PDB file of C-alpha atoms in Angstrom:
ATOM      1  CA  UNK A 222      -0.158  -0.069  -0.240  1.00  0.00           C
ATOM      2  CA  UNK A 223       1.225   3.476  -0.802  1.00  0.00           C
ATOM      3  CA  UNK A 224       1.231   6.162   1.744  1.00  0.00           C
ATOM      4  CA  UNK A 225       1.225   9.764   0.900  1.00  0.00           C
ATOM      5  CA  UNK A 226       0.446  13.053   2.312  1.00  0.00           C
ATOM      6  CA  UNK A 227      -2.828  14.037  -0.018  1.00  0.00           C
ATOM      7  CA  UNK A 228      -5.787  12.486  -1.561  1.00  0.00           C
ATOM      8  CA  UNK A 229      -5.007  14.517  -4.619  1.00  0.00           C
ATOM      9  CA  UNK A 230      -2.140  12.723  -5.285  1.00  0.00           C
ATOM     10  CA  UNK A 231      -4.264   9.094  -5.038  1.00  0.00           C
ATOM     11  CA  UNK A 232      -6.579  10.676  -7.424  1.00  0.00           C
ATOM     12  CA  UNK A 233      -4.029  11.627 -10.028  1.00  0.00           C
ATOM     13  CA  UNK A 234      -2.326   8.382  -9.722  1.00  0.00           C
ATOM     14  CA  UNK A 235      -5.480   6.328 -10.560  1.00  0.00           C
ATOM     15  CA  UNK A 236      -6.267   9.061 -13.254  1.00  0.00           C
ATOM     16  CA  UNK A 237      -2.535   8.686 -14.887  1.00  0.00           C
ATOM     17  CA  UNK A 238      -2.614   4.998 -14.272  1.00  0.00           C
ATOM     18  CA  UNK A 239      -5.664   4.368 -16.042  1.00  0.00           C
ATOM     19  CA  UNK A 240      -4.877   6.556 -18.878  1.00  0.00           C
ATOM     20  CA  UNK A 241      -1.576   4.629 -19.238  1.00  0.00           C
ATOM     21  CA  UNK A 242      -3.215   1.166 -18.939  1.00  0.00           C
ATOM     22  CA  UNK A 243      -5.533   1.967 -21.684  1.00  0.00           C
ATOM     23  CA  UNK A 244      -2.807   3.650 -24.027  1.00  0.00           C
ATOM     24  CA  UNK A 245      -0.705   0.486 -22.980  1.00  0.00           C
ATOM     25  CA  UNK A 246      -3.450  -1.770 -23.887  1.00  0.00           C
ATOM     26  CA  UNK A 247      -3.941  -0.043 -27.426  1.00  0.00           C
ATOM     27  CA  UNK A 248      -0.368  -0.135 -28.223  1.00  0.00           C
ATOM     28  CA  UNK A 249       0.045  -3.592 -27.199  1.00  0.00           C
ATOM     29  CA  UNK A 250      -2.919  -4.881 -29.279  1.00  0.00           C
ATOM     30  CA  UNK A 251      -2.472  -2.481 -32.273  1.00  0.00           C
ATOM     31  CA  UNK A 252       1.532  -1.522 -32.441  1.00  0.00           C
ATOM     32  CA  UNK A 253       1.396  -1.038 -36.304  1.00  0.00           C
ATOM     33  CA  UNK A 254      -1.764   1.796 -35.660  1.00  0.00           C
ATOM     34  CA  UNK A 255       0.235   3.339 -33.065  1.00  0.00           C
ATOM     35  CA  UNK A 256       3.355   3.559 -35.297  1.00  0.00           C
ATOM     36  CA  UNK A 257       1.137   4.907 -37.735  1.00  0.00           C
ATOM     37  CA  UNK A 258      -0.035   7.805 -35.325  1.00  0.00           C
ATOM     38  CA  UNK A 259       3.057   9.241 -35.021  1.00  0.00           C
ATOM     39  CA  UNK A 260       3.643   9.436 -38.971  1.00  0.00           C
ATOM     40  CA  UNK A 261       0.378  10.839 -39.247  1.00  0.00           C
ATOM     41  CA  UNK A 262       1.176  13.506 -36.289  1.00  0.00           C
ATOM     42  CA  UNK A 263       4.560  14.710 -38.194  1.00  0.00           C
ATOM     43  CA  UNK A 264       2.770  14.940 -41.438  1.00  0.00           C
ATOM     44  CA  UNK A 265       0.367  17.220 -40.199  1.00  0.00           C
ATOM     45  CA  UNK A 266       1.046  20.775 -38.748  1.00  0.00           C
ATOM     46  CA  UNK A 267      -2.710  21.112 -37.374  1.00  0.00           C
ATOM     47  CA  UNK A 268      -2.130  17.643 -35.503  1.00  0.00           C
ATOM     48  CA  UNK A 269       1.483  18.590 -34.209  1.00  0.00           C
ATOM     49  CA  UNK A 270      -0.144  21.894 -32.741  1.00  0.00           C
ATOM     50  CA  UNK A 271      -2.873  20.262 -31.141  1.00  0.00           C
ATOM     51  CA  UNK A 272      -1.209  17.549 -29.757  1.00  0.00           C
ATOM     52  CA  UNK A 273       1.577  19.781 -28.148  1.00  0.00           C
ATOM     53  CA  UNK A 274      -0.586  22.039 -26.426  1.00  0.00           C
ATOM     54  CA  UNK A 275      -2.693  19.047 -25.241  1.00  0.00           C
ATOM     55  CA  UNK A 276       0.431  17.694 -23.625  1.00  0.00           C
ATOM     56  CA  UNK A 277       1.473  20.929 -22.533  1.00  0.00           C
ATOM     57  CA  UNK A 278      -1.745  21.729 -20.992  1.00  0.00           C
ATOM     58  CA  UNK A 279      -2.335  18.379 -19.291  1.00  0.00           C
ATOM     59  CA  UNK A 280       0.719  18.350 -17.497  1.00  0.00           C
ATOM     60  CA  UNK A 281       0.595  22.312 -16.564  1.00  0.00           C
ATOM     61  CA  UNK A 282      -2.912  21.450 -15.106  1.00  0.00           C
ATOM     62  CA  UNK A 283      -1.176  18.719 -12.796  1.00  0.00           C
ATOM     63  CA  UNK A 284       1.593  20.819 -11.739  1.00  0.00           C
ATOM     64  CA  UNK A 285      -0.725  23.433 -10.765  1.00  0.00           C
ATOM     65  CA  UNK A 286      -2.672  21.489  -8.509  1.00  0.00           C
ATOM     66  CA  UNK A 287       0.260  19.059  -7.348  1.00  0.00           C
ATOM     67  CA  UNK A 288       4.005  20.322  -7.195  1.00  0.00           C
ATOM     68  CA  UNK A 289       4.959  18.065  -4.372  1.00  0.00           C
ATOM     69  CA  UNK A 290       7.591  15.236  -4.156  1.00  0.00           C
ATOM     70  CA  UNK A 291       7.682  14.443  -0.848  1.00  0.00           C
ATOM     71  CA  UNK A 292       7.228  10.737  -1.048  1.00  0.00           C
ATOM     72  CA  UNK A 293       7.480   8.567  -3.844  1.00  0.00           C
ATOM     73  CA  UNK A 294       4.300   8.446  -5.359  1.00  0.00           C
ATOM     74  CA  UNK A 295       3.796  12.236  -5.118  1.00  0.00           C
ATOM     75  CA  UNK A 296       7.309  12.050  -7.250  1.00  0.00           C
ATOM     76  CA  UNK A 297       5.829   9.993  -9.988  1.00  0.00           C
ATOM     77  CA  UNK A 298       2.564  12.097 -10.205  1.00  0.00           C
ATOM     78  CA  UNK A 299       4.415  15.602 -10.393  1.00  0.00           C
ATOM     79  CA  UNK A 300       7.411  14.029 -12.842  1.00  0.00           C
ATOM     80  CA  UNK A 301       4.456  12.841 -15.173  1.00  0.00           C
ATOM     81  CA  UNK A 302       3.436  16.352 -15.563  1.00  0.00           C
ATOM     82  CA  UNK A 303       6.905  17.572 -15.641  1.00  0.00           C
ATOM     83  CA  UNK A 304       7.627  15.426 -18.805  1.00  0.00           C
ATOM     84  CA  UNK A 305       4.112  16.170 -20.301  1.00  0.00           C
ATOM     85  CA  UNK A 306       4.666  19.745 -20.146  1.00  0.00           C
ATOM     86  CA  UNK A 307       8.427  19.253 -21.325  1.00  0.00           C
ATOM     87  CA  UNK A 308       6.818  16.848 -24.165  1.00  0.00           C
ATOM     88  CA  UNK A 309       4.190  19.663 -25.241  1.00  0.00           C
ATOM     89  CA  UNK A 310       6.951  22.077 -25.449  1.00  0.00           C
ATOM     90  CA  UNK A 311       9.219  20.274 -27.298  1.00  0.00           C
ATOM     91  CA  UNK A 312       6.354  19.198 -29.735  1.00  0.00           C
ATOM     92  CA  UNK A 313       5.635  22.597 -30.568  1.00  0.00           C
ATOM     93  CA  UNK A 314       9.160  24.308 -30.378  1.00  0.00           C
ATOM     94  CA  UNK A 315      11.182  21.211 -32.262  1.00  0.00           C
ATOM     95  CA  UNK A 316       8.554  18.548 -34.087  1.00  0.00           C
ATOM     96  CA  UNK A 317      10.973  17.466 -36.736  1.00  0.00           C
ATOM     97  CA  UNK A 318      14.018  16.817 -34.550  1.00  0.00           C
ATOM     98  CA  UNK A 319      11.504  15.154 -31.802  1.00  0.00           C
ATOM     99  CA  UNK A 320       9.971  12.991 -34.642  1.00  0.00           C
ATOM    100  CA  UNK A 321      13.642  12.054 -35.559  1.00  0.00           C
ATOM    101  CA  UNK A 322      14.032  11.264 -31.972  1.00  0.00           C
ATOM    102  CA  UNK A 323      10.934   8.871 -31.953  1.00  0.00           C
ATOM    103  CA  UNK A 324      11.131   7.258 -35.235  1.00  0.00           C
ATOM    104  CA  UNK A 325      13.749   4.197 -33.999  1.00  0.00           C
ATOM    105  CA  UNK A 326      11.514   3.430 -31.425  1.00  0.00           C
ATOM    106  CA  UNK A 327       8.332   2.611 -33.462  1.00  0.00           C
ATOM    107  CA  UNK A 328      10.019  -1.063 -34.311  1.00  0.00           C
ATOM    108  CA  UNK A 329       9.368  -1.868 -30.524  1.00  0.00           C
ATOM    109  CA  UNK A 330       5.883  -0.382 -30.162  1.00  0.00           C
ATOM    110  CA  UNK A 331       4.412  -3.770 -28.474  1.00  0.00           C
ATOM    111  CA  UNK A 332       7.170  -3.519 -25.897  1.00  0.00           C
ATOM    112  CA  UNK A 333       6.561   0.087 -25.253  1.00  0.00           C
ATOM    113  CA  UNK A 334       2.867  -0.803 -25.098  1.00  0.00           C
ATOM    114  CA  UNK A 335       3.559  -3.778 -22.340  1.00  0.00           C
ATOM    115  CA  UNK A 336       5.638  -1.456 -20.416  1.00  0.00           C
ATOM    116  CA  UNK A 337       3.077   1.582 -19.933  1.00  0.00           C
ATOM    117  CA  UNK A 338       0.217  -1.169 -19.273  1.00  0.00           C
ATOM    118  CA  UNK A 339       2.252  -2.634 -16.620  1.00  0.00           C
ATOM    119  CA  UNK A 340       3.397   0.740 -15.319  1.00  0.00           C
ATOM    120  CA  UNK A 341      -0.506   2.114 -15.558  1.00  0.00           C
ATOM    121  CA  UNK A 342      -1.447  -0.839 -13.749  1.00  0.00           C
ATOM    122  CA  UNK A 343       0.877  -0.348 -11.086  1.00  0.00           C
ATOM    123  CA  UNK A 344       0.175   3.225 -10.620  1.00  0.00           C
ATOM    124  CA  UNK A 345      -3.821   2.813 -10.563  1.00  0.00           C
ATOM    125  CA  UNK A 346      -3.349   0.208  -7.796  1.00  0.00           C
ATOM    126  CA  UNK A 347      -1.123   2.318  -5.821  1.00  0.00           C
ATOM    127  CA  UNK A 348      -3.368   5.227  -5.968  1.00  0.00           C
ATOM    128  CA  UNK A 349      -6.633   3.077  -5.395  1.00  0.00           C
ATOM    129  CA  UNK A 350      -5.095   1.359  -2.318  1.00  0.00           C
ATOM    130  CA  UNK A 351      -3.024   3.862  -1.105  1.00  0.00           C
ATOM    131  CA  UNK A 352      -3.396   6.116   2.152  1.00  0.00           C
ATOM    132  CA  UNK A 353      -3.306   9.685   2.693  1.00  0.00           C
ATOM    133  CA  UNK A 354      -1.682  10.492   6.012  1.00  0.00           C
ATOM    134  CA  UNK A 355      -0.962  13.994   7.031  1.00  0.00           C
ATOM    135  CA  UNK A 356       2.021  12.746   9.163  1.00  0.00           C
ATOM    136  CA  UNK A 357       4.021   9.419   8.049  1.00  0.00           C
ATOM    137  CA  UNK A 358       3.532   6.752   9.798  1.00  0.00           C
ATOM    138  CA  UNK A 359       5.661   6.362  13.000  1.00  0.00           C
ATOM    139  CA  UNK A 360       5.904  10.515  13.443  1.00  0.00           C
ATOM    140  CA  UNK A 361       3.329  10.816  15.931  1.00  0.00           C
TER     141      UNK A 361
END
């Protein structure tokens, strides 16, 4: 069971975990379709703009309400928000080199999907079964 300081950390862990699980399942089941997603995103300036903006704003929303790293689960949630912000900004500012960086990973989509699926399941379960305490166990 995960211990954290705020209920918000548990709720965000559940939401992020569920998202990663669903995306991971989709990638693991249909790797060629997801590899094509990156190619389509690269061809369309509008999709690049929308995708980059969406990643930025989702990450920014997470960081606005959750920006502490007092325990492991809180650190993971905060890092997810930070990675989303950086990824969104990189997609917006440097799409061509970023897509070139992603291209070699397209051959390993099924593995990427399985990693996301397992990581999402673990994160969701940590959020679902975790406990929020104002003080860590043993302090009071």
